[in-house]
C-alpha cells in the first residue's frame, strides 16, 4: 500500500521525520486517519497523542495542539511543543499535573483557571503517551 512522509515540527526542532504506513491525528473535531495518497487537507489539532505506524508497529508522539497539513503524500504537523513517547519526562509531567490540579482547586481568576485546565490537559496527555510508548 506504500507509505507517506510524516513531519512533526515545533518552533525549536523537527521531532519526527519518517516514512509511515498511516497516522492518526487528534483533530479538534475528532481523530482522523491519514493513509498514503490521502487527499489534501488542513486541520486544527488539539492537545493529544498522534499515532503513526512504521513497519507494522505503532508509535506515539505527544503534541500540544497545532495544525496538520496533508499535501503531495506528506503529512506536516506544526505544534507549539511535541515529544516522542521515549523523550517524555514522566516525573515532570506528574509535577505539572499536580501544579495544575492545585491551581484549579483554588478559586482563582477565569484566565488562570483556563491556563490551569490547558496545563492539566498537556500533563495528562504526556502521561498517557509516555505510558503507551
Ligand atoms: P511544564 O510546566 O513542565 O514546563 P508545559 O506543559 O508548560 O510543562 P510546554 O510549554 O508544553 O510545557 O513545553 C515547554 C518545553 O518543555 C517544550 O520544549 C516541551 O517539549 C518540553 N516539555 C514539557 N514537558 C515535558 C515533559 N514532561 N517531558 C519532556 N519534555 C517536556
GROMACS .gro file of C-alpha atoms and ligand atoms in nm:
model
  164
    1UNK     CA    1   0.000   0.000   0.000
    2UNK     CA    2   0.303   0.229   0.026
    3UNK     CA    3   0.391   0.499   0.272
    4UNK     CA    4   0.362   0.871   0.330
    5UNK     CA    5   0.612   1.112   0.480
    6UNK     CA    6   0.537   1.236   0.834
    7UNK     CA    7   0.696   1.556   0.960
    8UNK     CA    8   0.627   1.676   1.315
    9UNK     CA    9   0.786   2.016   1.367
   10UNK     CA   10   0.795   2.265   1.658
   11UNK     CA   11   0.949   2.613   1.665
   12UNK     CA   12   1.262   2.452   1.818
   13UNK     CA   13   1.313   2.134   1.621
   14UNK     CA   14   1.194   1.852   1.398
   15UNK     CA   15   1.057   1.583   1.630
   16UNK     CA   16   0.959   1.324   1.365
   17UNK     CA   17   1.070   1.293   1.004
   18UNK     CA   18   1.000   0.948   0.867
   19UNK     CA   19   0.802   0.740   0.619
   20UNK     CA   20   0.490   0.591   0.782
   21UNK     CA   21   0.221   0.344   0.678
   22UNK     CA   22  -0.050   0.556   0.840
   23UNK     CA   23  -0.107   0.820   1.105
   24UNK     CA   24  -0.398   0.913   1.332
   25UNK     CA   25  -0.418   1.278   1.437
   26UNK     CA   26  -0.610   1.436   1.730
   27UNK     CA   27  -0.824   1.678   1.528
   28UNK     CA   28  -1.027   1.940   1.714
   29UNK     CA   29  -1.341   1.773   1.578
   30UNK     CA   30  -1.223   1.421   1.650
   31UNK     CA   31  -0.945   1.186   1.550
   32UNK     CA   32  -0.878   1.132   1.182
   33UNK     CA   33  -0.658   0.887   0.999
   34UNK     CA   34  -0.423   0.969   0.714
   35UNK     CA   35  -0.323   0.696   0.470
   36UNK     CA   36  -0.080   0.715   0.176
   37UNK     CA   37  -0.214   0.917  -0.120
   38UNK     CA   38  -0.465   1.094   0.105
   39UNK     CA   39  -0.648   1.393  -0.041
   40UNK     CA   40  -0.517   1.737   0.059
   41UNK     CA   41  -0.644   1.867   0.391
   42UNK     CA   42  -0.574   2.123   0.659
   43UNK     CA   43  -0.699   2.067   1.012
   44UNK     CA   44  -0.653   2.224   1.355
   45UNK     CA   45  -0.533   1.979   1.619
   46UNK     CA   46  -0.598   1.962   1.991
   47UNK     CA   47  -0.367   1.850   2.270
   48UNK     CA   48  -0.322   1.476   2.243
   49UNK     CA   49  -0.143   1.176   2.103
   50UNK     CA   50  -0.052   1.141   1.739
   51UNK     CA   51  -0.018   0.773   1.648
   52UNK     CA   52   0.176   0.652   1.347
   53UNK     CA   53   0.281   0.314   1.211
   54UNK     CA   54   0.626   0.214   1.092
   55UNK     CA   55   0.698  -0.146   0.985
   56UNK     CA   56   0.364  -0.254   1.135
   57UNK     CA   57   0.448  -0.107   1.477
   58UNK     CA   58   0.252   0.181   1.632
   59UNK     CA   59   0.446   0.474   1.776
   60UNK     CA   60   0.318   0.772   1.973
   61UNK     CA   61   0.413   1.135   1.988
   62UNK     CA   62   0.264   1.398   2.217
   63UNK     CA   63   0.152   1.721   2.051
   64UNK     CA   64   0.027   2.033   2.227
   65UNK     CA   65  -0.224   2.110   1.952
   66UNK     CA   66  -0.138   2.289   1.628
   67UNK     CA   67  -0.211   2.218   1.264
   68UNK     CA   68  -0.193   1.922   1.029
   69UNK     CA   69  -0.146   1.973   0.658
   70UNK     CA   70  -0.163   1.691   0.404
   71UNK     CA   71  -0.028   1.757   0.057
   72UNK     CA   72   0.156   1.551  -0.205
   73UNK     CA   73   0.178   1.246   0.023
   74UNK     CA   74   0.337   1.449   0.307
   75UNK     CA   75   0.165   1.495   0.644
   76UNK     CA   76   0.313   1.802   0.814
   77UNK     CA   77   0.222   1.863   1.176
   78UNK     CA   78   0.314   2.200   1.326
   79UNK     CA   79   0.287   2.217   1.704
   80UNK     CA   80   0.398   2.454   1.978
   81UNK     CA   81   0.555   2.156   2.157
   82UNK     CA   82   0.587   1.786   2.076
   83UNK     CA   83   0.777   1.494   2.223
   84UNK     CA   84   0.827   1.132   2.123
   85UNK     CA   85   0.698   0.894   2.391
   86UNK     CA   86   1.052   0.793   2.491
   87UNK     CA   87   1.154   1.158   2.540
   88UNK     CA   88   0.875   1.241   2.783
   89UNK     CA   89   0.987   1.305   3.138
   90UNK     CA   90   0.701   1.143   3.330
   91UNK     CA   91   0.808   1.291   3.664
   92UNK     CA   92   0.797   1.640   3.513
   93UNK     CA   93   0.452   1.574   3.366
   94UNK     CA   94   0.334   1.440   3.702
   95UNK     CA   95   0.460   1.756   3.876
   96UNK     CA   96   0.285   1.970   3.611
   97UNK     CA   97  -0.036   1.773   3.670
   98UNK     CA   98  -0.019   1.832   4.046
   99UNK     CA   99   0.052   2.204   3.999
  100UNK     CA  100  -0.241   2.240   3.761
  101UNK     CA  101  -0.480   2.049   3.988
  102UNK     CA  102  -0.380   2.265   4.283
  103UNK     CA  103  -0.441   2.581   4.081
  104UNK     CA  104  -0.782   2.453   3.970
  105UNK     CA  105  -0.878   2.380   4.330
  106UNK     CA  106  -0.802   2.742   4.428
  107UNK     CA  107  -1.086   2.959   4.307
  108UNK     CA  108  -0.869   3.193   4.103
  109UNK     CA  109  -0.948   3.423   3.809
  110UNK     CA  110  -1.107   3.276   3.498
  111UNK     CA  111  -0.794   3.326   3.286
  112UNK     CA  112  -0.582   3.141   3.543
  113UNK     CA  113  -0.839   2.862   3.552
  114UNK     CA  114  -0.829   2.827   3.176
  115UNK     CA  115  -0.449   2.821   3.178
  116UNK     CA  116  -0.452   2.559   3.452
  117UNK     CA  117  -0.702   2.348   3.257
  118UNK     CA  118  -0.481   2.364   2.947
  119UNK     CA  119  -0.172   2.276   3.153
  120UNK     CA  120  -0.362   1.983   3.306
  121UNK     CA  121  -0.461   1.858   2.959
  122UNK     CA  122  -0.097   1.869   2.845
  123UNK     CA  123   0.024   1.689   3.157
  124UNK     CA  124  -0.240   1.414   3.137
  125UNK     CA  125  -0.178   1.365   2.768
  126UNK     CA  126   0.201   1.344   2.818
  127UNK     CA  127   0.149   1.082   3.089
  128UNK     CA  128  -0.078   0.885   2.854
  129UNK     CA  129   0.172   0.900   2.564
  130UNK     CA  130   0.460   0.801   2.796
  131UNK     CA  131   0.254   0.501   2.910
  132UNK     CA  132   0.163   0.396   2.554
  133UNK     CA  133   0.515   0.439   2.417
  134LIG     P1  134   0.597   2.231   3.231
  134LIG     O1  135   0.505   2.303   3.326
  134LIG     O2  136   0.654   2.104   3.288
  134LIG     O3  137   0.701   2.321   3.166
  134LIG     P2  138   0.431   2.270   2.998
  134LIG     O4  139   0.310   2.194   2.953
  134LIG     O5  140   0.407   2.410   3.046
  134LIG     O6  141   0.503   2.181   3.111
  134LIG     P3  142   0.525   2.328   2.736
  134LIG     O7  143   0.509   2.476   2.740
  134LIG     O8  144   0.425   2.248   2.660
  134LIG     O9  145   0.541   2.271   2.884
  134LIG    O10  146   0.670   2.290   2.677
  134LIG     C1  147   0.788   2.365   2.706
  134LIG     C2  148   0.907   2.283   2.660
  134LIG    O11  149   0.932   2.176   2.753
  134LIG     C3  150   0.889   2.216   2.524
  134LIG    O12  151   1.013   2.211   2.458
  134LIG     C4  152   0.843   2.075   2.560
  134LIG    O13  153   0.877   1.981   2.459
  134LIG     C5  154   0.919   2.049   2.690
  134LIG     N1  155   0.846   1.963   2.787
  134LIG     C6  156   0.743   1.998   2.866
  134LIG     N2  157   0.705   1.898   2.948
  134LIG     C7  158   0.785   1.793   2.917
  134LIG     C8  159   0.796   1.659   2.966
  134LIG     N3  160   0.716   1.612   3.062
  134LIG     N4  161   0.891   1.579   2.912
  134LIG     C9  162   0.973   1.625   2.815
  134LIG     N5  163   0.970   1.750   2.764
  134LIG    C10  164   0.876   1.834   2.815
   0.00000   0.00000   0.00000
